[in-house]
Short mmCIF file of C-alpha atoms and ligand atoms in Angstrom, two decimals:
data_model
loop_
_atom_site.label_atom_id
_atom_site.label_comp_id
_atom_site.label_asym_id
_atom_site.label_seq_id
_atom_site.Cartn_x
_atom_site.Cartn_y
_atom_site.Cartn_z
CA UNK A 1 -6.25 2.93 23.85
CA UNK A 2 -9.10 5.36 24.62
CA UNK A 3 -11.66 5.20 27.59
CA UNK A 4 -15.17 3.84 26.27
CA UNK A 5 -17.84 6.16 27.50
CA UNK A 6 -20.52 3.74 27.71
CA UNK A 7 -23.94 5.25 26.84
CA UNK A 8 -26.06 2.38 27.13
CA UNK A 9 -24.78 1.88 30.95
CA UNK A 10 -25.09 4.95 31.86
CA UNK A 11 -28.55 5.47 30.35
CA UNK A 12 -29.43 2.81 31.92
CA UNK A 13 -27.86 3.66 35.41
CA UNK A 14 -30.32 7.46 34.57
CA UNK A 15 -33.72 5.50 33.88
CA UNK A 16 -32.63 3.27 37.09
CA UNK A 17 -32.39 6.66 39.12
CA UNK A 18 -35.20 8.38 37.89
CA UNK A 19 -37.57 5.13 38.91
CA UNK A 20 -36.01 5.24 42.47
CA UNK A 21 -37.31 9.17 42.37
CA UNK A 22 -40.89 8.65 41.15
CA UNK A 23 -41.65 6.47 44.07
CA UNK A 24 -41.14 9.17 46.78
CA UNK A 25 -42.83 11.81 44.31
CA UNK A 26 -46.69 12.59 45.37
CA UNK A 27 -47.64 12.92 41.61
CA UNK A 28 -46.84 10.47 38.69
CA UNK A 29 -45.43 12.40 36.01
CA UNK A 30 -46.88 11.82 32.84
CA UNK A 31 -45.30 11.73 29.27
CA UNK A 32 -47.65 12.14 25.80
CA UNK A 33 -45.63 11.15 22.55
CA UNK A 34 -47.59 11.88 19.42
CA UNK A 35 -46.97 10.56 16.05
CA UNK A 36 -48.34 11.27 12.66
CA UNK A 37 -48.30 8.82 9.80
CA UNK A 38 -46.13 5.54 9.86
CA UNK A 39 -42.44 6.30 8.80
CA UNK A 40 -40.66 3.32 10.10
CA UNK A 41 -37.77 4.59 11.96
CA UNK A 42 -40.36 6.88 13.61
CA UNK A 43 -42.37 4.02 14.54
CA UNK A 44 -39.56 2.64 16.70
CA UNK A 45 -37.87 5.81 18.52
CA UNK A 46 -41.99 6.04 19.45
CA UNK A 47 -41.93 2.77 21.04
CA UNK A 48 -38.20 3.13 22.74
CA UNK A 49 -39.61 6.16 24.47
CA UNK A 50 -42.82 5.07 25.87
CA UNK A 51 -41.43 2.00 26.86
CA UNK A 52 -38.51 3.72 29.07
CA UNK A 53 -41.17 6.40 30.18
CA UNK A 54 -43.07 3.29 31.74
CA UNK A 55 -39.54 1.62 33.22
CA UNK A 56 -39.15 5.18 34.60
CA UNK A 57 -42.74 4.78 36.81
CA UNK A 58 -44.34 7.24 34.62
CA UNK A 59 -47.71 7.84 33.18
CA UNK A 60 -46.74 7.08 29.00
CA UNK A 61 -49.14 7.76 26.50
CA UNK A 62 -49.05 7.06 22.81
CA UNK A 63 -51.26 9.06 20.37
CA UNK A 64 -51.05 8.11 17.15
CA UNK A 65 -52.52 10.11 14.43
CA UNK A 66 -53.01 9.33 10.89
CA UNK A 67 -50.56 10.59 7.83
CA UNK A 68 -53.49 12.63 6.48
CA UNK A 69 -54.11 14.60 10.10
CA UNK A 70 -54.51 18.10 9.62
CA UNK A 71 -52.41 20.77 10.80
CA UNK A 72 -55.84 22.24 12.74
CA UNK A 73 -56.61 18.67 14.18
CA UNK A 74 -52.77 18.18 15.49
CA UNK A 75 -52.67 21.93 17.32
CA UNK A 76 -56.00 20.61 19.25
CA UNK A 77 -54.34 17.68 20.49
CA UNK A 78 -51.35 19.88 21.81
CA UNK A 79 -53.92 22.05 23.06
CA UNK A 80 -56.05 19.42 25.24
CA UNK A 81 -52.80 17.96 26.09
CA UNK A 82 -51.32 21.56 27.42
CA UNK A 83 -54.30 21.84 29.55
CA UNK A 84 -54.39 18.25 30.75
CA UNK A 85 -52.95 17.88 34.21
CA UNK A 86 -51.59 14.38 34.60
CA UNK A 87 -49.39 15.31 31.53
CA UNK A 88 -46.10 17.21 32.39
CA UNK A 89 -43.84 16.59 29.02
CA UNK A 90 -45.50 16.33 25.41
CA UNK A 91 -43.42 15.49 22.06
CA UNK A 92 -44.40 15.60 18.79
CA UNK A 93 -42.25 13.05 17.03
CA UNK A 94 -39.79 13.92 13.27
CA UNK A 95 -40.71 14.30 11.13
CA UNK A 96 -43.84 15.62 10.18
CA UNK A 97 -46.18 14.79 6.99
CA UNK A 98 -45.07 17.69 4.70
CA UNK A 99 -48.74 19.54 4.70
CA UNK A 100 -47.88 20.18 8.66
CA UNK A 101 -45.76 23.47 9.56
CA UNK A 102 -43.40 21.37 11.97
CA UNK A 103 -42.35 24.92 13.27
CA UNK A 104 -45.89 26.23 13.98
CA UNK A 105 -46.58 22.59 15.86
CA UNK A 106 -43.63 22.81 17.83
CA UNK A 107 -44.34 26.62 19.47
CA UNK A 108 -47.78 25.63 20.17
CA UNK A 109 -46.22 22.61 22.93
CA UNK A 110 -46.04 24.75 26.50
CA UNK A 111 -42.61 25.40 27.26
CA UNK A 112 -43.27 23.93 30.43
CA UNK A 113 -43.75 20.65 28.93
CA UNK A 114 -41.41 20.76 25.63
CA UNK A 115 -39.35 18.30 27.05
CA UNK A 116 -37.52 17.91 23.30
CA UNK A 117 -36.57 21.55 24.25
CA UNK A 118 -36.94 23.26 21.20
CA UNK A 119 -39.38 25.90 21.81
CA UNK A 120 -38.36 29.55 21.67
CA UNK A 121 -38.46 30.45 25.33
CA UNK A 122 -36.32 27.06 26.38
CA UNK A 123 -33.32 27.99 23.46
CA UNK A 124 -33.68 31.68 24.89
CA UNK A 125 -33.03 30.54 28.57
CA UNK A 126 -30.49 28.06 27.37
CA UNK A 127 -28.82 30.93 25.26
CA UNK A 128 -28.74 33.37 28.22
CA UNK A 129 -27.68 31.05 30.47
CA UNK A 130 -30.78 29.99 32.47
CA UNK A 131 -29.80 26.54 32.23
CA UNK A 132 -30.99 25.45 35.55
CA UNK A 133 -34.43 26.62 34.42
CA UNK A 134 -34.38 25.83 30.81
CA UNK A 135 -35.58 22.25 29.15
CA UNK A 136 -32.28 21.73 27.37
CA UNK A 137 -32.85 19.52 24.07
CA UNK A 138 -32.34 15.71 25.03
CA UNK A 139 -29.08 14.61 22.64
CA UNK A 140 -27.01 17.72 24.36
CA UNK A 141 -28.07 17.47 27.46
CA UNK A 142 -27.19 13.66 27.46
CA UNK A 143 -23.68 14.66 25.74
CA UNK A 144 -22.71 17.38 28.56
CA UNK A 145 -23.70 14.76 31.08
CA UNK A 146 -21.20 11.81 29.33
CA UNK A 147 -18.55 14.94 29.32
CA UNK A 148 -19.05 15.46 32.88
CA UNK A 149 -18.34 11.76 34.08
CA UNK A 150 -14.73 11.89 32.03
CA UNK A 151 -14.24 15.46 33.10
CA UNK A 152 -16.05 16.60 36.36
CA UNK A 153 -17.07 20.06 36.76
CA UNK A 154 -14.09 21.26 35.60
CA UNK A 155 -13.98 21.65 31.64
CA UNK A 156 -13.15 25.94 32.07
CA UNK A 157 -10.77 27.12 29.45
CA UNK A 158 -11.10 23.35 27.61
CA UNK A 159 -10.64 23.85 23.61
CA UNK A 160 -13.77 22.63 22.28
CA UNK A 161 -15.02 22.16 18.61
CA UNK A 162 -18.28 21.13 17.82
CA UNK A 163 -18.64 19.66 14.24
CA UNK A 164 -22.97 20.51 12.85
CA UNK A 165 -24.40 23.55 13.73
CA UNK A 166 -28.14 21.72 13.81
CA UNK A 167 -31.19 23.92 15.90
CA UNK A 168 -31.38 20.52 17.94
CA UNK A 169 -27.77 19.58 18.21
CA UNK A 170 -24.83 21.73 17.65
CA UNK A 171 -25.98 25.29 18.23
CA UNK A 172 -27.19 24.12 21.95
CA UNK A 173 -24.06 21.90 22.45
CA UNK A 174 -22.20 24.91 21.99
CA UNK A 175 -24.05 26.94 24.62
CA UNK A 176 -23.49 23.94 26.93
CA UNK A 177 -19.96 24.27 26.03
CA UNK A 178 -19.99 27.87 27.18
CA UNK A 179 -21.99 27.75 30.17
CA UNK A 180 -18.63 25.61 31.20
CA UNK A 181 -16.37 27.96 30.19
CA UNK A 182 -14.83 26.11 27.05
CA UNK A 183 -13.58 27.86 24.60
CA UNK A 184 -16.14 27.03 21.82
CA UNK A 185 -15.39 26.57 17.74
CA UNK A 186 -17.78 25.80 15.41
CA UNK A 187 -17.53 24.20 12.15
CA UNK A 188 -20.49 23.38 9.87
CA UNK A 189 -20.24 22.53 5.72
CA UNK A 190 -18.96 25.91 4.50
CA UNK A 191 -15.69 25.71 7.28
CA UNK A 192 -12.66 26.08 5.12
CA UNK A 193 -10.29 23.49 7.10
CA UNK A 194 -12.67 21.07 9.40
CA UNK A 195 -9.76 19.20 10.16
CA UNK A 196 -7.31 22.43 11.22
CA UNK A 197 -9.88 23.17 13.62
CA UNK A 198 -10.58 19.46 15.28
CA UNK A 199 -6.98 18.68 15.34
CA UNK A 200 -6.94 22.07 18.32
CA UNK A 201 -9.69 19.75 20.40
CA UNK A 202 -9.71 18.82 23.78
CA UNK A 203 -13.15 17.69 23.52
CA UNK A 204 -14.43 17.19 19.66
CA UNK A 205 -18.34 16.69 18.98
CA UNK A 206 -19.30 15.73 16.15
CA UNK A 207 -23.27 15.77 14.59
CA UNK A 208 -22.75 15.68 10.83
CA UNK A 209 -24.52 12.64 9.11
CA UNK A 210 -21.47 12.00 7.44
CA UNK A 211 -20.63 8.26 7.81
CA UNK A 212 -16.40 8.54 9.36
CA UNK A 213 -15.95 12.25 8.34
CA UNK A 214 -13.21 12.68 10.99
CA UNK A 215 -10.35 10.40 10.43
CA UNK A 216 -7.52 9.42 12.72
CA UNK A 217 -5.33 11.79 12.19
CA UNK A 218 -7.90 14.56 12.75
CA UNK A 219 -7.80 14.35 16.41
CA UNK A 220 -5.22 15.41 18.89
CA UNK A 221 -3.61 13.05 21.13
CA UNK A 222 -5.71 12.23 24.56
CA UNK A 223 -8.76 14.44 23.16
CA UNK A 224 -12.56 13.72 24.21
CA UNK A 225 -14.17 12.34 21.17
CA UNK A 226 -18.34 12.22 21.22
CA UNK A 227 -19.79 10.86 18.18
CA UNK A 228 -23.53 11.92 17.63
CA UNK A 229 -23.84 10.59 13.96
CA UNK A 230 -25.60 7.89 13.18
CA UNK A 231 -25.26 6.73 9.82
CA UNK A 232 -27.03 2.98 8.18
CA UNK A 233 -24.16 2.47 5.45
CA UNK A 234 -23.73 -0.90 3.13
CA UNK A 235 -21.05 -3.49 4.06
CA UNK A 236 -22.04 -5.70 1.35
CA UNK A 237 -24.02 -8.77 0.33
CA UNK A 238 -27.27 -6.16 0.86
CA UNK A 239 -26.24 -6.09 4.48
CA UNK A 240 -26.10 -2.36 6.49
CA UNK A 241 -24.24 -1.50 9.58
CA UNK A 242 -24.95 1.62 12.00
CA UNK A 243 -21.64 3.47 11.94
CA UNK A 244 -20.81 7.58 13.19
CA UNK A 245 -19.50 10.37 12.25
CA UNK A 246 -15.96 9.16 13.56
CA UNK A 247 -13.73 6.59 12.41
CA UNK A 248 -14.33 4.80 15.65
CA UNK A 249 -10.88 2.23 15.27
CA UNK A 250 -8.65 4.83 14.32
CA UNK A 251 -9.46 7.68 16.86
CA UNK A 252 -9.90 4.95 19.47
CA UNK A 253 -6.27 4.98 19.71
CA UNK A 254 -5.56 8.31 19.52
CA UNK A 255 -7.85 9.94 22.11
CA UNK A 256 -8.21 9.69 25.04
CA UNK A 257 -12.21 8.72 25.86
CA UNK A 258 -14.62 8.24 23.08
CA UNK A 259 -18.18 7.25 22.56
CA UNK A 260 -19.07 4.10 20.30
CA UNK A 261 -21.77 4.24 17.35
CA UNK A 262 -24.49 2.58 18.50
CA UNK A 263 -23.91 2.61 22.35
CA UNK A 264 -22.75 6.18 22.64
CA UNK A 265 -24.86 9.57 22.51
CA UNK A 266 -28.15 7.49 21.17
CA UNK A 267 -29.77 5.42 24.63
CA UNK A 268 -28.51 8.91 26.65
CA UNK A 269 -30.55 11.17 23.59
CA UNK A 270 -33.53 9.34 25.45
CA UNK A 271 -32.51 8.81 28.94
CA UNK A 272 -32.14 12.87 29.00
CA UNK A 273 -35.76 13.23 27.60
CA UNK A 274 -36.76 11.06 30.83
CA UNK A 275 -35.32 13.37 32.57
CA UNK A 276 -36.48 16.07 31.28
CA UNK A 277 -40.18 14.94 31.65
CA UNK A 278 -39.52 14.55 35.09
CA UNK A 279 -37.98 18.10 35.49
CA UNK A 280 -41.39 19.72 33.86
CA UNK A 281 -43.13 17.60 36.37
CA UNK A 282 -41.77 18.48 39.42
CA UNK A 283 -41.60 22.50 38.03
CA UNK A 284 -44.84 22.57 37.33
CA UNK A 285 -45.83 20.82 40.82
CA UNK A 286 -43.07 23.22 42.59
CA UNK A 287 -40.99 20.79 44.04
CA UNK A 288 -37.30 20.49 44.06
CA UNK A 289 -35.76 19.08 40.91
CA UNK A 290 -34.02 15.59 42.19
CA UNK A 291 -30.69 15.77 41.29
CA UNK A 292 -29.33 12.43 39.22
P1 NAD B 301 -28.39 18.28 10.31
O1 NAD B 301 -28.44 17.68 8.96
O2 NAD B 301 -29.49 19.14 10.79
O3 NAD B 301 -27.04 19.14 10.42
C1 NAD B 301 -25.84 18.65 9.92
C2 NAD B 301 -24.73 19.61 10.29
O4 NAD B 301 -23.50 19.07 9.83
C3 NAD B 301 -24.87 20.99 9.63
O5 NAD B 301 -24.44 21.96 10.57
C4 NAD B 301 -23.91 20.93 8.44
O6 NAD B 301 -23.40 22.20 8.08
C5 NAD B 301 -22.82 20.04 9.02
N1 NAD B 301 -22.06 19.31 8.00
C6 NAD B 301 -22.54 18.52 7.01
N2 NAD B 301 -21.53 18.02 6.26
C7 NAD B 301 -20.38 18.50 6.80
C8 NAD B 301 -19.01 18.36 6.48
N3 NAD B 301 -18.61 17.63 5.44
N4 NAD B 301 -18.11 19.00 7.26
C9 NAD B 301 -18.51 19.75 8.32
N5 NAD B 301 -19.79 19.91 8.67
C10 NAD B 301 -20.72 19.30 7.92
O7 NAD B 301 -28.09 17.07 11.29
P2 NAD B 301 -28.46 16.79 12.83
O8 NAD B 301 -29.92 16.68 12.96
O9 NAD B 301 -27.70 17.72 13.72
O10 NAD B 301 -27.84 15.32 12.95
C11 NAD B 301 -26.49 15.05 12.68
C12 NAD B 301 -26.22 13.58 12.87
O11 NAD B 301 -26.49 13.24 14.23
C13 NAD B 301 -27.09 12.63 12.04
O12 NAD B 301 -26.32 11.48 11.73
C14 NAD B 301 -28.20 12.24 12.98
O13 NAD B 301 -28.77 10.99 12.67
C15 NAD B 301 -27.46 12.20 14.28
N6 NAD B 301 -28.29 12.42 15.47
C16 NAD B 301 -28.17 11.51 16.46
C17 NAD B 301 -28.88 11.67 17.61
C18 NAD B 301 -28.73 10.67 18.71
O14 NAD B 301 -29.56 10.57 19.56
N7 NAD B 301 -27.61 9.94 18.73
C19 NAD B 301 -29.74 12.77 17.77
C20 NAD B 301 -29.81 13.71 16.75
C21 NAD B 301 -29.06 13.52 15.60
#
């Protein structure tokens, strides 16, 4: 029977840590979430992160614009909030009314304070391998750190395969991957035999949106499984369940640590943008980065 890697816990161990920082910091640092329009699910990962920015000691500010916000208005607020001082990390929340270039929105953040990590100059210093210095992009950066507690510092040579070749989750996994010295496959839709290439895993991540795509029998014996999906799927009588990528009950007993769906990647996708906001702050006020 596999290892649990307990996401919740350890999130929750993070947010603890980063608290116990904050007081000994002579700034606050200060988190800005914007949101446009009212898409449900948006509405709560909104809440989830300004509530956890406040457990965290920091300043946590909510802007929330209306669905019919123009492209011009939302760059200004990104532009006052750039300049604004007591506000180290900004995010712009997923999506985006349609009339809004998400792309354009999302290069006009600072790089200093796109703690979501997607901006150009953060993928470039992630890609080079200017990880210290780069804002890595949250889900990730919270995966690498769950890999670390099962594996140390130690994963050179590992066979890893990364399942999703997403801008904000499997193409930067995979330069975690490397930046450890794992030898790094990727499969995405058009990969001939998905489940060839898992079955060679040490460590298998998988970011797909496709509810139990790797099966039992997919996974080698002892392997590192981390399940990123997160899919609602009907159980009957109208009901849904949250499920991943992963048959959860039949890998748990093949490998040899593995992440549950909900529990897993998801409270650590948020943790990681905690402490991300609080890397941007002390960068930006030249301090040492406090190690967690
Ligand atoms: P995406 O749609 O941008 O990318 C999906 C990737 O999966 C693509 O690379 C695609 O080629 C690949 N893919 C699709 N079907 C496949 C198949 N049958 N075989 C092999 N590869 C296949 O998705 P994303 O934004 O990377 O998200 C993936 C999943 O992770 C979703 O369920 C999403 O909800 C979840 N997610 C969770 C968190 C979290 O915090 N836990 C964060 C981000 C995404």
């Amino acid at each position: 029977m596999a290892q649990l890697i307990d996401g919740k816990k350890t999130a929750e161990g993070i947010v603890e840590k980063i608290a116990a920082e904050v007081e000994h910091l002579q700034f606050k640092p200060g988190l800005a979430v914007i949101i446009v329009g009212e898409d449900d699910a948006s509405q709560v990962y909104v809440k989830n992160k300004v509530l956890k920015a406040k457990q965290c000691g920091f300043k946590s500010v909510k802007h929330h614009m209306d669905e019919s916000t123009s492209q011009a208005d939302l760059l200004y607020m990104i532009d006052s909030l750039n300049k604004d001082e007591s506000i180290h990390g900004i995010l712009v929340q997923l999506p985006l009314p349609a009339h809004i270039d998400a792309g354009a929105v999302i290069q006009a953040i600072s790089s200093k304070k796109d703690v979501d990590g997607f901006h150009y100059l953060n993928a470039g210093m992630l890609a080079t391998g200017a990880y210290e210095k780069a804002l890595v992009p949250c889900t990730p950066y919270g995966v690498m750190y769950m890999l670390k507690q099962v594996h140390g510092d130690d994963m050179a040579g590992m066979e890893a395969v990364m399942i999703g070749h997403s801008n904000i989750v499997g193409k930067p996994m995979v330069q975690l991957l490397l930046n450890e010295e794992c030898t790094v496959h990727i499969c995405h839709k058009a990969t001939r035999d998905v489940k060839k290439h898992a079955q060679q895993a040490d460590i298998l991540i998988v970011a797909t949106g496709v509810p139990h795509l790797v099966k039992g029998d997919w996974i080698k014996k002892g392997a590192t499984i981390i399940d990123v999906g997160i899919n609602s799927v009907e159980i009957g009588d109208g009901r849904r369940r949250l499920v991943g990528d992963v048959d959860f009950d039949a890998a748990k007993e093949i490998a040899g640590a593995i992440t549950p769906v909900p529990g897993g990647v998801g409270p650590m996708t948020i943790a990681m943008l905690m402490m991300n906001t609080l890397k941007a702050a002390c960068v930006i006020n030249n301090v040492d980065i406090p190690k967690i």
